[in-house]
PDB file of C-alpha atoms in Angstrom:
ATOM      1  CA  UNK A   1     115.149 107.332  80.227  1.00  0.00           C
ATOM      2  CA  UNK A   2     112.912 106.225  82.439  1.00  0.00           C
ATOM      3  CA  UNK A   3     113.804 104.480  86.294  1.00  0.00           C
ATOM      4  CA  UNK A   4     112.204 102.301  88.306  1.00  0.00           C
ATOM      5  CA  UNK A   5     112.587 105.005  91.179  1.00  0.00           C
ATOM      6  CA  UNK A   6     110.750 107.881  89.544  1.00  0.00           C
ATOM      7  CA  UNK A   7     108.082 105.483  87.919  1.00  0.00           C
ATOM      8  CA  UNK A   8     107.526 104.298  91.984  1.00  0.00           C
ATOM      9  CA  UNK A   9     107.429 108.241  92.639  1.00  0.00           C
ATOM     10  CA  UNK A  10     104.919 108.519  90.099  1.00  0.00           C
ATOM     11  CA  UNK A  11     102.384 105.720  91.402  1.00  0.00           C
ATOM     12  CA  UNK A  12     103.276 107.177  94.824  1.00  0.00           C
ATOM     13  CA  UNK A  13     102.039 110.352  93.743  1.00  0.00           C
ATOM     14  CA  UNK A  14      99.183 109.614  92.267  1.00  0.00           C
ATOM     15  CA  UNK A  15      97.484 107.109  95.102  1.00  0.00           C
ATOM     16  CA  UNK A  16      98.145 110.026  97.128  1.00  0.00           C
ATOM     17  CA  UNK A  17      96.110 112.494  95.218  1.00  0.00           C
ATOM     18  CA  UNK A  18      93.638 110.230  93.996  1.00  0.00           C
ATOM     19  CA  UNK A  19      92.991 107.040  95.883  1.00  0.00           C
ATOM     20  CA  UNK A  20      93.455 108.470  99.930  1.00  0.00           C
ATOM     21  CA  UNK A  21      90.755 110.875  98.985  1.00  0.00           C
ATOM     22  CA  UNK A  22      88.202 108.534  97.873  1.00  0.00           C
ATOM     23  CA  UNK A  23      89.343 106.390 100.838  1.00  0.00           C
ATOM     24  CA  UNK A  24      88.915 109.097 103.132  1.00  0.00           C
ATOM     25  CA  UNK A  25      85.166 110.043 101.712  1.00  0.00           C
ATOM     26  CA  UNK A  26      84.143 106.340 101.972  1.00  0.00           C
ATOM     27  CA  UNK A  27      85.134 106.123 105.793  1.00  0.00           C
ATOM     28  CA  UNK A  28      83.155 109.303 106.586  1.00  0.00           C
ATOM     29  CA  UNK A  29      80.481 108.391 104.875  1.00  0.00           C
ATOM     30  CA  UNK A  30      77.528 105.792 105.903  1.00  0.00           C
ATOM     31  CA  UNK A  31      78.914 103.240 103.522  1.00  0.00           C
ATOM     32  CA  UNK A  32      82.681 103.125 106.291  1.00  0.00           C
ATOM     33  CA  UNK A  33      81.456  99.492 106.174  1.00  0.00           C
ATOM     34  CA  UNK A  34      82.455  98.729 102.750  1.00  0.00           C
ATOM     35  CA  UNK A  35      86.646  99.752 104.379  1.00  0.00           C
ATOM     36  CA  UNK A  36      86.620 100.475 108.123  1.00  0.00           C
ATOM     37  CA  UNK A  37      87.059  96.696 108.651  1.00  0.00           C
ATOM     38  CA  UNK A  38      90.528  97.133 107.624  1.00  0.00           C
ATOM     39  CA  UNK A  39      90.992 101.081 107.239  1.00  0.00           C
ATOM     40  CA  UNK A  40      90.727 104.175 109.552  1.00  0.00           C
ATOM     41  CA  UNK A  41      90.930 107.791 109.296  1.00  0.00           C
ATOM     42  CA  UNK A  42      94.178 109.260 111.158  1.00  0.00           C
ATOM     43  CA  UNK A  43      94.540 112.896 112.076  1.00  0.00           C
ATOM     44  CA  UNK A  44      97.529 114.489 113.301  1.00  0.00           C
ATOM     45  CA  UNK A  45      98.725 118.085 114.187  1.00  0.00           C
ATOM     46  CA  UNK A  46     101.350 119.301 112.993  1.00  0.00           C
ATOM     47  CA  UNK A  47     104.582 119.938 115.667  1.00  0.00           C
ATOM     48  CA  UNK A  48     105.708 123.510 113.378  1.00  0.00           C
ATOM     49  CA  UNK A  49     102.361 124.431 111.362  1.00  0.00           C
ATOM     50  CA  UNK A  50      99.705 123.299 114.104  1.00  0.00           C
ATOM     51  CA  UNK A  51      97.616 122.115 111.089  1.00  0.00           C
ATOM     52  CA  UNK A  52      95.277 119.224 111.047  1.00  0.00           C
ATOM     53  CA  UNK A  53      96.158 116.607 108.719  1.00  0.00           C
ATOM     54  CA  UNK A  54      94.086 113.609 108.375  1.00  0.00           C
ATOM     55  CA  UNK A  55      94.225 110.779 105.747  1.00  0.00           C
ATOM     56  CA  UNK A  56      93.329 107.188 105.739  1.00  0.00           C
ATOM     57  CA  UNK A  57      95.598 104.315 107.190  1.00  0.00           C
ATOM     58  CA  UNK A  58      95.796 100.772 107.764  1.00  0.00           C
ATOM     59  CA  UNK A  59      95.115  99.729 111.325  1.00  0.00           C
ATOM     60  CA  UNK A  60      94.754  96.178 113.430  1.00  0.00           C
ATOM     61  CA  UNK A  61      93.128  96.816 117.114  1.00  0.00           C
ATOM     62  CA  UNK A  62      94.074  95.070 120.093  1.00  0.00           C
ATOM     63  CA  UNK A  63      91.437  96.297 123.053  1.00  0.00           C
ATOM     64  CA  UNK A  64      92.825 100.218 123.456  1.00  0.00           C
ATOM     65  CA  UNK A  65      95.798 100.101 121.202  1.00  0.00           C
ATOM     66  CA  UNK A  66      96.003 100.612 117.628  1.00  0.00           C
ATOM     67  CA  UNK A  67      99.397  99.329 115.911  1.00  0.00           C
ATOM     68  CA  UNK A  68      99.496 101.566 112.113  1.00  0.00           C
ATOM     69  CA  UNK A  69     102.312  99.958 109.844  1.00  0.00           C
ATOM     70  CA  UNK A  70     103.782 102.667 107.393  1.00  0.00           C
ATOM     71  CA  UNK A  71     104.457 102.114 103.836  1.00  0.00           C
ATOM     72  CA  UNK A  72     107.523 103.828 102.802  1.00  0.00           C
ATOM     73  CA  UNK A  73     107.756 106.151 105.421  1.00  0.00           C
ATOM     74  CA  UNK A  74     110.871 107.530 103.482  1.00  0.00           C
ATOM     75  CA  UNK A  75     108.495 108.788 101.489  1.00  0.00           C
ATOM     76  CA  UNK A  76     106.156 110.828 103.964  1.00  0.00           C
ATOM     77  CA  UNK A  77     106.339 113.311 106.087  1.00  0.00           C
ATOM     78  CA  UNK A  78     103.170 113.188 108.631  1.00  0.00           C
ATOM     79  CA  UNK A  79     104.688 110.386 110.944  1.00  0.00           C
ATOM     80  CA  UNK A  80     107.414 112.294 111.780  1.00  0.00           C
ATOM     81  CA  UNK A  81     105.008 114.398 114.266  1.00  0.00           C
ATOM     82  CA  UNK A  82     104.572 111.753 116.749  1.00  0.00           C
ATOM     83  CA  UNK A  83     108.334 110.760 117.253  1.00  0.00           C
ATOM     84  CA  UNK A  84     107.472 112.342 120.347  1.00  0.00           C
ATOM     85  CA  UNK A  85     103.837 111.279 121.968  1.00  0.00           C
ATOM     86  CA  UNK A  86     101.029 113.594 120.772  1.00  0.00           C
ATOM     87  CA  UNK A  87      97.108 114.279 120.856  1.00  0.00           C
ATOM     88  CA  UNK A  88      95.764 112.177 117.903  1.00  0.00           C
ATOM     89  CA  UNK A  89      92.187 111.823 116.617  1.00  0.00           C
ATOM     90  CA  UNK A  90      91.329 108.234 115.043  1.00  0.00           C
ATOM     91  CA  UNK A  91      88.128 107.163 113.331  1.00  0.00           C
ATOM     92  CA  UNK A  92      87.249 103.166 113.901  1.00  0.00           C
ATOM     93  CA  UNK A  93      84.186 102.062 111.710  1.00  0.00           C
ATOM     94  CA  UNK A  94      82.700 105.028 111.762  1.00  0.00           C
ATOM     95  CA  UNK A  95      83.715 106.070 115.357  1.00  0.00           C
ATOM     96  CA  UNK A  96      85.775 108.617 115.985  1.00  0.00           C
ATOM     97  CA  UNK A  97      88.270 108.068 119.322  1.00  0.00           C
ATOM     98  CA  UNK A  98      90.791 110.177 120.840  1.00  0.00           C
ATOM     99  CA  UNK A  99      94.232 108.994 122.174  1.00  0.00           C
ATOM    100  CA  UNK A 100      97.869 109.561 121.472  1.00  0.00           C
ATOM    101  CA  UNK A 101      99.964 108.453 119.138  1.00  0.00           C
ATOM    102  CA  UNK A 102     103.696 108.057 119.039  1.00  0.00           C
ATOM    103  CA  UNK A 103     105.959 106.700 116.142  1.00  0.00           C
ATOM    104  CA  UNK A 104     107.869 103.617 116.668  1.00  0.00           C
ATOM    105  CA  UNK A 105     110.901 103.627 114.281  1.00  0.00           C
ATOM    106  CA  UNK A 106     112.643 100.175 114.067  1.00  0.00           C
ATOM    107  CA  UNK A 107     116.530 100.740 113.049  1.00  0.00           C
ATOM    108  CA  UNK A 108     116.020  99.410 109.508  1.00  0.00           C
ATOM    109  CA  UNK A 109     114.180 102.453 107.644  1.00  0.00           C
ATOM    110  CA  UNK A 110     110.826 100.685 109.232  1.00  0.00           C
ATOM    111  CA  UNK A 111     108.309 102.697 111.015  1.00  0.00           C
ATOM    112  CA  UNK A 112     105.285 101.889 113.108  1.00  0.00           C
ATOM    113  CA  UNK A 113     102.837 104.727 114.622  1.00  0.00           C
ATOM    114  CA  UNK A 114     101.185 102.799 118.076  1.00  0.00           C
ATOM    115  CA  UNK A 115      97.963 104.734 118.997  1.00  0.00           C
ATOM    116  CA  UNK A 116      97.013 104.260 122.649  1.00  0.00           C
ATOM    117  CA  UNK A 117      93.284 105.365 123.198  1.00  0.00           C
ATOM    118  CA  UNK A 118      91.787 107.581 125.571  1.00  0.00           C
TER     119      UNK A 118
END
């Protein structure tokens, strides 16, 4: 039998594999327009792996800060690098910007990232 918690896993799973890439080629391409109004392309190190991991988000700017609002961050992993302030790399409308980012973890399983730019 089927649950409603593995059919969300499953939906999960495949915007993940399908949808953020498609997202992600859009805002590097010329055509950002058509998404970077409301979309941006994070990138984050990792703390253990020092890899690069970047993948689209939802973002609302205010002058040098950029507020990211997780959805189920039970679910993923990358936020969990800036519990701690750290180097991130953030591409607005086609511009890429520097700052650093920290998680902002609320006390009810909700999570924030606030990106400060250089």
């Amino acid at each position: 039998m089927t649950t409603q918690g593995s059919v969300d896993r499953a939906i999960f799973a495949v915007v993940n594999r399908t949808v953020n890439p498609l997202l992600s080629g859009i805002l590097a391409s010329p055509l950002h327009f058509v998404a970077s109004g409301q979309m941006a392309t994070l990138t984050v190190t990792g703390r253990k792996t020092g890899r690069e991991y970047a993948f689209p988000v939802g973002y609302v700017r205010t002058g040098n800060e950029v507020q990211i609002g997780i959805e189920w961050p039970e679910r993923k992993q990358w936020w969990r690098n800036l519990r701690t302030p750290a180097p991130v790399r953030i591409r607005i409308r086609g511009v890429e910007y520097t700052g650093q980012g920290q998680a902002i973890e609320d006390g009810k399983g909700g999570v924030k990232v606030r990106v400060t730019l250089d």
